[in-house]
Every structure is written in structure tokens, then in C-alpha cells.
PDB file of C-alpha atoms in Angstrom:
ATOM      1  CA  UNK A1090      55.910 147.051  98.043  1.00  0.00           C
ATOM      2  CA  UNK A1091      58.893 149.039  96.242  1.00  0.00           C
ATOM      3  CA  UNK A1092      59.597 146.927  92.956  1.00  0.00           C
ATOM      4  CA  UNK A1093      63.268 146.692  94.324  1.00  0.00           C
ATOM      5  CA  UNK A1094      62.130 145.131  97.023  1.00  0.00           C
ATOM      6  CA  UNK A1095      59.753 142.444  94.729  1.00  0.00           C
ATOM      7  CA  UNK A1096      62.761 141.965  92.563  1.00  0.00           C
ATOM      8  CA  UNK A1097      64.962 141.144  95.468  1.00  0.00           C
ATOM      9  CA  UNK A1098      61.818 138.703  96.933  1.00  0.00           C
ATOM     10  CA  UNK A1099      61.798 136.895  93.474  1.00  0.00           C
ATOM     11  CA  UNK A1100      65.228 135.948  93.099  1.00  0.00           C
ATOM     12  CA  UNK A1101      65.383 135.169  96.588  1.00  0.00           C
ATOM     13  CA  UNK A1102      62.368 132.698  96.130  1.00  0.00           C
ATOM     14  CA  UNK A1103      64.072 131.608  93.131  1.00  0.00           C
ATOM     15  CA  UNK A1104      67.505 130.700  94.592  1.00  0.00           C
ATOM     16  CA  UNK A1105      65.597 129.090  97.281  1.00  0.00           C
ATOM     17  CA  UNK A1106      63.669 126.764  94.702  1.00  0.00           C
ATOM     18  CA  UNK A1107      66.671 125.716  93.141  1.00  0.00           C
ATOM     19  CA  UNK A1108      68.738 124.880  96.304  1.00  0.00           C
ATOM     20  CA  UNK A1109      65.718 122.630  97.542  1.00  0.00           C
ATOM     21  CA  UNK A1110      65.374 121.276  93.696  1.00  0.00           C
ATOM     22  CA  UNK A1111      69.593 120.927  94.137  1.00  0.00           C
ATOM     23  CA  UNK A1112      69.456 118.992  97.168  1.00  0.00           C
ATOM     24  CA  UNK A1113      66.665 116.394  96.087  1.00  0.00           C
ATOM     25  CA  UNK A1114      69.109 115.808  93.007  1.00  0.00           C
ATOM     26  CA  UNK A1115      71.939 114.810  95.638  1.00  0.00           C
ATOM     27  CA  UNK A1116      69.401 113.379  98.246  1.00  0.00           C
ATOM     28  CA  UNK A1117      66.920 111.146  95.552  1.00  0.00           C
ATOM     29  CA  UNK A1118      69.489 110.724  92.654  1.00  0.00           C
ATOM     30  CA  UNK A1119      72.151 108.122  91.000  1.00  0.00           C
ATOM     31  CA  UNK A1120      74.466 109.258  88.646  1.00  0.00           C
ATOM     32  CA  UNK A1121      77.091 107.391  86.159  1.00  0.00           C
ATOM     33  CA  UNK A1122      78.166 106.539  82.888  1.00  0.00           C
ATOM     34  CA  UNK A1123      75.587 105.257  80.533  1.00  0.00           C
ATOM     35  CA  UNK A1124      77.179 101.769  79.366  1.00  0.00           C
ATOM     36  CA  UNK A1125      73.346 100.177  77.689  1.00  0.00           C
ATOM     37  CA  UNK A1126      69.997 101.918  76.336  1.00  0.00           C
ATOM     38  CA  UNK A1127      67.417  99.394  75.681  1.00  0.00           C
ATOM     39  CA  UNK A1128      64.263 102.319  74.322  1.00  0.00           C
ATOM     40  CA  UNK A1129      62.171  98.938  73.689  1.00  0.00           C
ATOM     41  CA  UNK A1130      62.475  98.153  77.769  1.00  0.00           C
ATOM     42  CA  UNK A1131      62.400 101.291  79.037  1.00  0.00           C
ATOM     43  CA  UNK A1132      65.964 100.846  80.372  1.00  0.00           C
ATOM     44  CA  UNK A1133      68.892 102.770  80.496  1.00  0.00           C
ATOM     45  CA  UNK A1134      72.066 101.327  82.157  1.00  0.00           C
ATOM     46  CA  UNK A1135      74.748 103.287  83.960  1.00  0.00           C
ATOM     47  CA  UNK A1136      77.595 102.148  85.242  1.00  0.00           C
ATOM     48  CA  UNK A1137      78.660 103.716  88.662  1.00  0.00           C
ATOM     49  CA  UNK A1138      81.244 103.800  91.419  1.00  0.00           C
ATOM     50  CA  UNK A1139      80.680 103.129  95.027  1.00  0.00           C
ATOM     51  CA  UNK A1140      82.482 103.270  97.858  1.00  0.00           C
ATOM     52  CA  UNK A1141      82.584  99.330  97.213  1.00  0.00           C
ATOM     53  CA  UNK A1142      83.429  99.428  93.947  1.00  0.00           C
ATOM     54  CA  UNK A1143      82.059  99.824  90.304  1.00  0.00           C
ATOM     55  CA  UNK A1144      78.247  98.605  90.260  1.00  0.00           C
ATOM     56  CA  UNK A1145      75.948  98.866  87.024  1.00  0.00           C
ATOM     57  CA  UNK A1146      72.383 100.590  87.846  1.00  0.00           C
ATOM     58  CA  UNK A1147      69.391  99.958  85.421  1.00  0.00           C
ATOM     59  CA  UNK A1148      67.347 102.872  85.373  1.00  0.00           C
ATOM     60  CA  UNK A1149      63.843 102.339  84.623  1.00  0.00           C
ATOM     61  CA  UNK A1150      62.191 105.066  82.477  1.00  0.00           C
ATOM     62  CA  UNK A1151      58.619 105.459  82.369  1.00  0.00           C
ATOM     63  CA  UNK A1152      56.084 107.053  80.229  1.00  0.00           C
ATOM     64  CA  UNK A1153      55.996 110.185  82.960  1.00  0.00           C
ATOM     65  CA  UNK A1154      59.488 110.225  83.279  1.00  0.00           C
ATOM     66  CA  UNK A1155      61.159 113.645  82.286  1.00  0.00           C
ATOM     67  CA  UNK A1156      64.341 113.547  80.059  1.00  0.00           C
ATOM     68  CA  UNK A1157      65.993 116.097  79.375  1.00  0.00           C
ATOM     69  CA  UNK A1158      69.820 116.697  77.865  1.00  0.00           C
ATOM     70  CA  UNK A1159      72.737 119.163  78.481  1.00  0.00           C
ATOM     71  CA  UNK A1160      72.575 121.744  75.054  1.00  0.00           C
ATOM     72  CA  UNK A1161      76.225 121.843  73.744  1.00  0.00           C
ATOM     73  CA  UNK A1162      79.051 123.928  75.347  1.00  0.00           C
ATOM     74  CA  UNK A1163      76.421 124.837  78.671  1.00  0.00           C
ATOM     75  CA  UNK A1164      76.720 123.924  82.038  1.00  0.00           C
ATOM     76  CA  UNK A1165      73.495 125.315  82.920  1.00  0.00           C
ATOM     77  CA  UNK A1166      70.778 123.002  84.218  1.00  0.00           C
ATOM     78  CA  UNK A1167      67.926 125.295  83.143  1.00  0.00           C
ATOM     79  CA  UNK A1168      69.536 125.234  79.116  1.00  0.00           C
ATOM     80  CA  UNK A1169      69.150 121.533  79.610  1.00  0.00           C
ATOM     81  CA  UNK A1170      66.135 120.623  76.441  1.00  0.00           C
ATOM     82  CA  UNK A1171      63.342 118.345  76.395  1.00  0.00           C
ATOM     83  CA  UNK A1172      64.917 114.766  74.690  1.00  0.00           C
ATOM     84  CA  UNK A1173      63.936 111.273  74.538  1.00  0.00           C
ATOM     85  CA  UNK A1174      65.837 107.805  74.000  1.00  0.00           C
ATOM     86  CA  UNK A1175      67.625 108.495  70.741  1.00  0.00           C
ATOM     87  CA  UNK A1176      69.676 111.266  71.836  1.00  0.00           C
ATOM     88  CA  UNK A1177      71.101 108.937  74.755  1.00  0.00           C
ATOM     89  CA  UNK A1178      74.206 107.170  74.184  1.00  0.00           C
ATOM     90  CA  UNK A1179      76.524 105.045  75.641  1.00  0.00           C
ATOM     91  CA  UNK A1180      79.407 106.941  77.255  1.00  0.00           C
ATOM     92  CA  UNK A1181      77.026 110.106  78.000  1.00  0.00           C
ATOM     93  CA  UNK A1182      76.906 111.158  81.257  1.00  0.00           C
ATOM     94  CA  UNK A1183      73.493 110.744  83.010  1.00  0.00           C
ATOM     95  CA  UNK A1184      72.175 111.615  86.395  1.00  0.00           C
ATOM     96  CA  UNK A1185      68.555 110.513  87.784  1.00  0.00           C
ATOM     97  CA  UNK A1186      66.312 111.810  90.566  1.00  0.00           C
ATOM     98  CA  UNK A1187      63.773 109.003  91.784  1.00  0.00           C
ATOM     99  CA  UNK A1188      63.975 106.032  94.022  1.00  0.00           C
ATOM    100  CA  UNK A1189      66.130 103.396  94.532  1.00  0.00           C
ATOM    101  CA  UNK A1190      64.911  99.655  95.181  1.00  0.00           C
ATOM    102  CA  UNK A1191      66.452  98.398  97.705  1.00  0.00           C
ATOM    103  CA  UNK A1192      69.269  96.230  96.374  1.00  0.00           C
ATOM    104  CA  UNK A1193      70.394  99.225  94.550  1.00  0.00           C
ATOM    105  CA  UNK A1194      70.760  97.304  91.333  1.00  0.00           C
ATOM    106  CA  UNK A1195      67.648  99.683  89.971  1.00  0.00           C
ATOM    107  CA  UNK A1196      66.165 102.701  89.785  1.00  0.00           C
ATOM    108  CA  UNK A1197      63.279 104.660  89.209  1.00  0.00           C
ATOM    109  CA  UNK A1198      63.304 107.460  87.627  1.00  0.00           C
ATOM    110  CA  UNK A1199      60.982 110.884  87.717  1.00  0.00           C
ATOM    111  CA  UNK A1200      63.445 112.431  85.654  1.00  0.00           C
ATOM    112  CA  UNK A1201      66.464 112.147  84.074  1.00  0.00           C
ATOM    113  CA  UNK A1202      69.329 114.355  82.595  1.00  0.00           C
ATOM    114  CA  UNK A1203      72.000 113.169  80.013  1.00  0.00           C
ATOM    115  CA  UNK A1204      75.338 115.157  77.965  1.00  0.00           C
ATOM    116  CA  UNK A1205      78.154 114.501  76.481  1.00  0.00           C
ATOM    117  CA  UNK A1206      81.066 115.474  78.873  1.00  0.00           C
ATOM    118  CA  UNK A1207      85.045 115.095  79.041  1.00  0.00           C
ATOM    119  CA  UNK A1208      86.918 113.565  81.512  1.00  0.00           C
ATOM    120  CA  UNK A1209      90.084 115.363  82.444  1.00  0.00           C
ATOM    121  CA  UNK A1210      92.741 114.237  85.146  1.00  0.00           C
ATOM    122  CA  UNK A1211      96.069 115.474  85.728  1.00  0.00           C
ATOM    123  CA  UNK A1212      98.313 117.814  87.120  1.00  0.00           C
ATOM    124  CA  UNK A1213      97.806 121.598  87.415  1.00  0.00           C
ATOM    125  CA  UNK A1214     100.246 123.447  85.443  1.00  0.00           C
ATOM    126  CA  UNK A1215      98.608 126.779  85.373  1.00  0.00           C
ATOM    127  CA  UNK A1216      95.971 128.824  87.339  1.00  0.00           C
ATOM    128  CA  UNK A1217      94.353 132.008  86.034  1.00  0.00           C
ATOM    129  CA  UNK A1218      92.255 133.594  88.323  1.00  0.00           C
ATOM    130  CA  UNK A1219      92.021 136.982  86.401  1.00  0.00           C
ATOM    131  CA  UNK A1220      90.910 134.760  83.181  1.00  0.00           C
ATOM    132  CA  UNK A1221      89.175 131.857  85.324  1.00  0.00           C
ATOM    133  CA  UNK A1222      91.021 129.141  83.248  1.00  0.00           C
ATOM    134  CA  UNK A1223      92.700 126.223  84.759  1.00  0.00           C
ATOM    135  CA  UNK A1224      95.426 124.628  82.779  1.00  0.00           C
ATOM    136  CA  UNK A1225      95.975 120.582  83.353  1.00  0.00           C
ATOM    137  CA  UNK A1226      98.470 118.348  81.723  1.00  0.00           C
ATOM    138  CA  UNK A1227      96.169 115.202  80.965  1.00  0.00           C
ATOM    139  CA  UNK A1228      97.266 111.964  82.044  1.00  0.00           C
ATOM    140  CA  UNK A1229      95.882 110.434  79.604  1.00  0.00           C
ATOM    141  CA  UNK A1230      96.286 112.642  76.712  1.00  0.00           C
ATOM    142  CA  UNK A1231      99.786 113.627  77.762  1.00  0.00           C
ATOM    143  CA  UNK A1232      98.466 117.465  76.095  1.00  0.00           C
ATOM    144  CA  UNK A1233      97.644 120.405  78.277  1.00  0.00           C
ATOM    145  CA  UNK A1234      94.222 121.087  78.435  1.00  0.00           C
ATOM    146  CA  UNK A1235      92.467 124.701  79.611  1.00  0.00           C
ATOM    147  CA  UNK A1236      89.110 124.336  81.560  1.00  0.00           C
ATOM    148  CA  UNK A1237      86.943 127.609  81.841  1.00  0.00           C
ATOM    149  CA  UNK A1238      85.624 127.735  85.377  1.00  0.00           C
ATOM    150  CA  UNK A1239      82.382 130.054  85.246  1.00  0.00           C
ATOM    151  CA  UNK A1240      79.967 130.998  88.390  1.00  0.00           C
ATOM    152  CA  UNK A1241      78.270 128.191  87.376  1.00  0.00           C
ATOM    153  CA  UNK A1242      81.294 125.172  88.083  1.00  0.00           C
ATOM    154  CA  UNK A1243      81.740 123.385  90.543  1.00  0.00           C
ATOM    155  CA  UNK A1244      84.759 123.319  93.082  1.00  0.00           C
ATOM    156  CA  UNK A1245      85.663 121.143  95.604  1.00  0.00           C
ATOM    157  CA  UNK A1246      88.287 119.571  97.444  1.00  0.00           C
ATOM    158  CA  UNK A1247      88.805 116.027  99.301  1.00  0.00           C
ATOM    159  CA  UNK A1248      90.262 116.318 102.663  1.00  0.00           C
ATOM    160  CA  UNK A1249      93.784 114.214 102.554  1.00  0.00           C
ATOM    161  CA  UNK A1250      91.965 111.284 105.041  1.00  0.00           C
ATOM    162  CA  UNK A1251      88.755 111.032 102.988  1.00  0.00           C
ATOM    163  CA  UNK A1252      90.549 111.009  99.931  1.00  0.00           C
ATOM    164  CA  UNK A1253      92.676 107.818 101.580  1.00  0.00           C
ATOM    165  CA  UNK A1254      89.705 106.121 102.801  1.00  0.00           C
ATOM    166  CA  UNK A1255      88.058 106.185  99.368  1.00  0.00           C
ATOM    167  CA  UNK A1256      91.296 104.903  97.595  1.00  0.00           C
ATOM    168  CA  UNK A1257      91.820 102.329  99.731  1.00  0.00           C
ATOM    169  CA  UNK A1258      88.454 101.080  98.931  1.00  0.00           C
ATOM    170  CA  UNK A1259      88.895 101.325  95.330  1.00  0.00           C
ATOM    171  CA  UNK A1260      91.514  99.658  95.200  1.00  0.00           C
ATOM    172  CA  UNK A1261      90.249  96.968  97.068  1.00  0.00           C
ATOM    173  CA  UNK A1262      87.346  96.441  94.412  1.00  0.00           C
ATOM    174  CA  UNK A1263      89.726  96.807  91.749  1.00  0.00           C
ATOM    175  CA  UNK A1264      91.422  93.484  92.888  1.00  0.00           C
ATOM    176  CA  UNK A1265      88.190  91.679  94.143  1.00  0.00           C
ATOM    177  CA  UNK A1266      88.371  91.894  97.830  1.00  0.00           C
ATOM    178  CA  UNK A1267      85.326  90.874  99.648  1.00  0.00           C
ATOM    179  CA  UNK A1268      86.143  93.247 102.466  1.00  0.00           C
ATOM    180  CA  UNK A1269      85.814  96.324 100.717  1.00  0.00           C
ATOM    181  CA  UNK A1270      82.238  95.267  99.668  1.00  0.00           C
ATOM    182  CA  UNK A1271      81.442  94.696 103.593  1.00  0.00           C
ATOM    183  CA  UNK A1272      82.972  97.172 105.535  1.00  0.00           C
ATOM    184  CA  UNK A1273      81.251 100.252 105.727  1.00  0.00           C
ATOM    185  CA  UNK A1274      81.310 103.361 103.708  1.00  0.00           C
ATOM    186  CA  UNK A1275      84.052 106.248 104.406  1.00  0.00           C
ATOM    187  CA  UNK A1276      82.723 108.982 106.865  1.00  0.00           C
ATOM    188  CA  UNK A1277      82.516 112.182 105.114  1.00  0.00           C
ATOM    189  CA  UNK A1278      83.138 114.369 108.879  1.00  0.00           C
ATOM    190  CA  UNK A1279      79.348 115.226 108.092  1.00  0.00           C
ATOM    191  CA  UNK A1280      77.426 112.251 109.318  1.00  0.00           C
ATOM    192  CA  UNK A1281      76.841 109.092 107.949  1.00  0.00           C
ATOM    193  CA  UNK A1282      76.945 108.372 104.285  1.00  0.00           C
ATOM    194  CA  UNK A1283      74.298 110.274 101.944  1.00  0.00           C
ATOM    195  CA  UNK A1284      70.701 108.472 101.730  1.00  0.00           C
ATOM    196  CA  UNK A1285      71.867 106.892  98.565  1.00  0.00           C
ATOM    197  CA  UNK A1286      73.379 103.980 100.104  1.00  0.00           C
ATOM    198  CA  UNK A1287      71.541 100.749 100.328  1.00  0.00           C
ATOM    199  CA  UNK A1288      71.733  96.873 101.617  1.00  0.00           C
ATOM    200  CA  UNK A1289      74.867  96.476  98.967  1.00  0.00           C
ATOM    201  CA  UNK A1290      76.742  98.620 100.960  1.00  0.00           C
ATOM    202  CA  UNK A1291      78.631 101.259  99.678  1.00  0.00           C
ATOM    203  CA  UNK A1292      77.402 104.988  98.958  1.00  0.00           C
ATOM    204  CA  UNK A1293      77.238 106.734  95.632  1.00  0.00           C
ATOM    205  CA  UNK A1294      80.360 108.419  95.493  1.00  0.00           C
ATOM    206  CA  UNK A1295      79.188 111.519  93.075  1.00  0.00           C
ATOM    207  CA  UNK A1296      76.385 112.217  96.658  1.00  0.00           C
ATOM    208  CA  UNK A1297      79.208 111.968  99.078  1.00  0.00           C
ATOM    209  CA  UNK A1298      81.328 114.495  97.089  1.00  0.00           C
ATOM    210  CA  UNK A1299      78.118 116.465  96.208  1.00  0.00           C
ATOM    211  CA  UNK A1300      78.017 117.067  99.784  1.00  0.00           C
ATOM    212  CA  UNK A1301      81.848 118.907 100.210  1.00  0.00           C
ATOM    213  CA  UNK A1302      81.750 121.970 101.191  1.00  0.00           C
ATOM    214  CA  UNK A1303      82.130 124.288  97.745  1.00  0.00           C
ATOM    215  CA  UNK A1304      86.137 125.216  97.345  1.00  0.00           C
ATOM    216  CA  UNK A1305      87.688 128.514  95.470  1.00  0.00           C
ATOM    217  CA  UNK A1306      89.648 128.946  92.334  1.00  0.00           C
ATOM    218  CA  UNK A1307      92.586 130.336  94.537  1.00  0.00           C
ATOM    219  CA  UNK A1308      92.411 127.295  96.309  1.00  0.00           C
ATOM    220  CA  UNK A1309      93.850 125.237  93.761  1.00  0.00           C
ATOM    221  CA  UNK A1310      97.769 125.789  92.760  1.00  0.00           C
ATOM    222  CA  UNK A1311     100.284 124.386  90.255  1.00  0.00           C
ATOM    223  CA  UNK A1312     101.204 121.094  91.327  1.00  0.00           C
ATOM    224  CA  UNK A1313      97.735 120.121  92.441  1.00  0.00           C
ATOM    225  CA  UNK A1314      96.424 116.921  91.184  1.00  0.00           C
ATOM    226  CA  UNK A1315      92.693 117.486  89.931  1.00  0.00           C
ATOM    227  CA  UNK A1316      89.587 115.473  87.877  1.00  0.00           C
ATOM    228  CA  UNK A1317      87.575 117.894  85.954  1.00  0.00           C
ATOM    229  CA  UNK A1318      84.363 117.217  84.807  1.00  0.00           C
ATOM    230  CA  UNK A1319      83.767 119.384  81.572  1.00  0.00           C
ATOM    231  CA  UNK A1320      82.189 120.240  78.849  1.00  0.00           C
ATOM    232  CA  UNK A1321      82.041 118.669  75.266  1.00  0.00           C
ATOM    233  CA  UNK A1322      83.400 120.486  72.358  1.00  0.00           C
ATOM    234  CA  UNK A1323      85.599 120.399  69.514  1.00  0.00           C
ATOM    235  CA  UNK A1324      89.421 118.949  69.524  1.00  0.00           C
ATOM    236  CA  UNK A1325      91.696 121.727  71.087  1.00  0.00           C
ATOM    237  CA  UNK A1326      89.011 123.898  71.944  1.00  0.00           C
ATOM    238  CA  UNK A1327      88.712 125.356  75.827  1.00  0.00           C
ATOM    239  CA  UNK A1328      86.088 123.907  77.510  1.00  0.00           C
ATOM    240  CA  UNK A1329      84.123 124.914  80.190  1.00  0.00           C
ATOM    241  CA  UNK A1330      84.616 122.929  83.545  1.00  0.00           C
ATOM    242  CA  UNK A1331      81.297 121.290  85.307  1.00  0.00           C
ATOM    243  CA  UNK A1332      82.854 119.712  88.346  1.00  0.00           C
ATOM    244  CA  UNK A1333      86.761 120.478  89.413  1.00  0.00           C
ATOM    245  CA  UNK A1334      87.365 118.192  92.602  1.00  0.00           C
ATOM    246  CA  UNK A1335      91.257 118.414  93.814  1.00  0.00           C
ATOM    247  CA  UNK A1336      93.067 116.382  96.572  1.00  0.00           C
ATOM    248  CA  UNK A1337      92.357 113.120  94.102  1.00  0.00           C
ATOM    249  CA  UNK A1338      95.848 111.904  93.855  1.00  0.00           C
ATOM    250  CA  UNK A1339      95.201 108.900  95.644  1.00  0.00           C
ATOM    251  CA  UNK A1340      92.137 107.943  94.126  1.00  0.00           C
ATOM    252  CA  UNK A1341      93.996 108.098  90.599  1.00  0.00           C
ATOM    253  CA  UNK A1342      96.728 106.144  92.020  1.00  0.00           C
ATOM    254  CA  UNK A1343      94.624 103.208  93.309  1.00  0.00           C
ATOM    255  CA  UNK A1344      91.507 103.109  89.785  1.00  0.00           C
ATOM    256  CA  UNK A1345      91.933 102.832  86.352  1.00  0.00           C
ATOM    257  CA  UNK A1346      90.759 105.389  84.055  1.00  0.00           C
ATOM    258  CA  UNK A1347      87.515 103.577  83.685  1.00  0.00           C
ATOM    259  CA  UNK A1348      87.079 103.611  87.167  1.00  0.00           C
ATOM    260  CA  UNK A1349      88.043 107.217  87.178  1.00  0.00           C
ATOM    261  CA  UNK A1350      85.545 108.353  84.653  1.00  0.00           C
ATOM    262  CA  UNK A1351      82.954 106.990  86.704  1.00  0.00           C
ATOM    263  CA  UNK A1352      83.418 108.922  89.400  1.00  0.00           C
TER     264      UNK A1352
END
């Protein structure tokens, strides 16, 4: 064999590994905002939001568990280092791969990955594609803010009757409906909810989104109402965007920015 042709085999092989690694993340995972860390337990806490609603997931760490954390400024899962309990804290981002007991108020994890990450939602005021930058006037800042959007971001868009669906279910938690906790979870147009929702109804809404088809940077215009995901750096500094998800102008309507975060 030409070494062309072994080149082209390897990263072949290679992307293949990580979309199968990718889709037991989305498949096997829970994701939120770490709100407790109890090293002494083995127990981290994460606060996430379902299509029923904000629900708090204890995730149980054992002595094989893997944890790793996001280095600074990269939104590259392979730059991600080897950490431990001390370097979680509450507000960090986390995402688990394991299994969830039933109930889905736990969670056991085979490994675990934490950062530090902004939240950004607002209103497009700017796209560059030749520079990759999206500008956003921050709702809650009230100050523009310019994301980076690199090969390695991720785009997406909610269809206008998803995005509906989901709000109208928020906003049903918000005020303490019982209904929203016992009707069934939005249909994503792909099949039922992802494998990630249990007996308390309700999917985890970072899986259903993770499964959206991947959108373009041309895709999004001035006007467009967006939540970015980004990275963590210093005060005025351009970040670099993780997770840009557009059509969410109902879903900021009906949640609070708590409730935002979390998704």
C-alpha cells in the first residue's frame, strides 16, 4: 500500500473513532451546570434542563472514573487534561458519559469532562464569514460581544415548531404546572426523544439539540436571535464559540437566564 493511501486509511479510521466516541457522548451522557461538588462523597451535582423543566442530577464519580477538563481558550476535546475534584467548580460546565438510574435523579459516570464557559444570548448584529466572527449584542450584558466560530464549533438551528414546543414547556415548569412534567417530550421530526429520557419524563435537552442536523455560518443573519456557548477568557477579549444554536427566540422569551444557561 502507497503511504497516501495509509495516510488517507488512518484519518479515515480516526474520524470514524471519534464519530462513534461522539455519538456515545450524546447517546450515554447528561450534561449541565455544576451547582454542588461533594470530593468526600464522590458526588458532583449538575443542574439540568429537561423538556419538563430544570432537574438537579448527582453524578456519582468513582475511583475508575475519568475526569478530565477543557485547557483554557480550546474547544478541542482531545486538549481536554487529566484533572480531579479540585479543579471542579460550581458554575463550570460539565458533561458525563455513563448510565443513568432509572429515576434520572443520578448518574454514573465512566468519565467526565468539566470548563469554564460563557453564556451568551442575544441578537445578531454582525456576521463575518470572511473573518468567522459573529457579533451579538448580549441581553444580559447590554455590550456587543464577538464569538470566533472555528471548524471545530458547533452550529445549529431549531426549526420554528420545535423551538415552540420546547418553550411552551419551559414555561410551563417555570410556573409549576403539573402538565408539563406529564405530557410527553417534543418530537424532534427524527423519532422519539434521545435515549436519555427516563420514568420522570422529559428528555435532556443538550441530546435532543445534539441531534440537529449541523447548520452554516451563512445561515445565520443580523437580526437572528442566538445562545452561544463559548469559551472562557479575559473581560473584552473574543472568544471562541463551542455551541451557536439560532431560532431560540422563544425559548428566551418563556426561561430565565438561569434556565437559559442550563440549556
Amino acid at each position: 500500500m502507497r503511504s497516501g493511501d495509509r495516510d488517507r486509511d488512518e484519518k479515515s479510521d480516526i474520524a470514524e473513532k471519534r464519530s462513534h466516541e461522539g455519538e456515545e457522548w450524546q447517546k450515554h451522557g447528561v450534561g449541565g451546570l455544576v451547582n454542588g461538588v461533594d470530593a468526600a462523597h464522590g458526588t458532583i451535582t449538575i443542574s439540568t434542563m429537561t423538556a419538563a423543566g430544570k432537574k438537579d442530577v448527582t453524578v456519582e464519580i468513582g475511583k475508575n472514573t475519568v475526569i478530565r477538563r477543557y485547557a483554557p481558550g480550546s474547544v478541542k476535546f482531545d486538549d481536554a487534561k487529566m484533572s480531579g475534584f479540585p479543579e471542579v467548580n460550581p458554575g463550570d460546565q460539565l458533561r458525563a458519559r455513563g448510565v443513568r438510574s432509572a429515576d434520572g435523579a443520578s448518574f454514573t459516570a465512566d468519565e467526565v469532562v468539566t470548563g469554564a464557559f460563557r453564556n451568551i444570548s442575544g441578537t445578531i448584529s454582525s456576521v463575518d464569514a470572511a473573518a468567522g466572527t459573529i457579533t451579538v449584542s448580549d441581553l444580559a450584558t447590554k455590550k456587543s460581544e464577538v464569538a470566533k466560530v472555528s471548524s471545530e464549533s458547533q452550529l445549529r438551528k431549531l426549526p420554528p415548531q420545535m423551538a415552540q414546543m420546547i418553550a411552551m414547556r419551559l414555561k410551563g415548569a417555570a410556573a409549576g404546572t403539573s402538565a408539563a412534567a406529564n405530557s410527553p417530550a417534543p418530537a424532534t421530526g427524527q423519532g422519539d426523544a434521545p435515549s436519555g429520557r427516563g420514568r420522570n419524563g422529559g428528555g435532556d435537552l443538550q441530546q435532543l439539540l445534539g441531534r440537529l442536523p449541523a447548520a452554516l455560518l451563512s445561515e445565520f443573519q443580523k437580526g437572528d436571535v442566538v445562545m452561544i456557548v463559548a469559551t472562557s477568557g479575559p473581560k473584552d477579549a473574543q472568544v471562541t464559540a463551542i455551541t451557536v444554536l439560532g431560532g431560540v427566540e422563544p425559548l428566551l422569551q418563556a426561561t430565565t437566564r438561569e434556565q437559559a444557561s442550563s440549556i
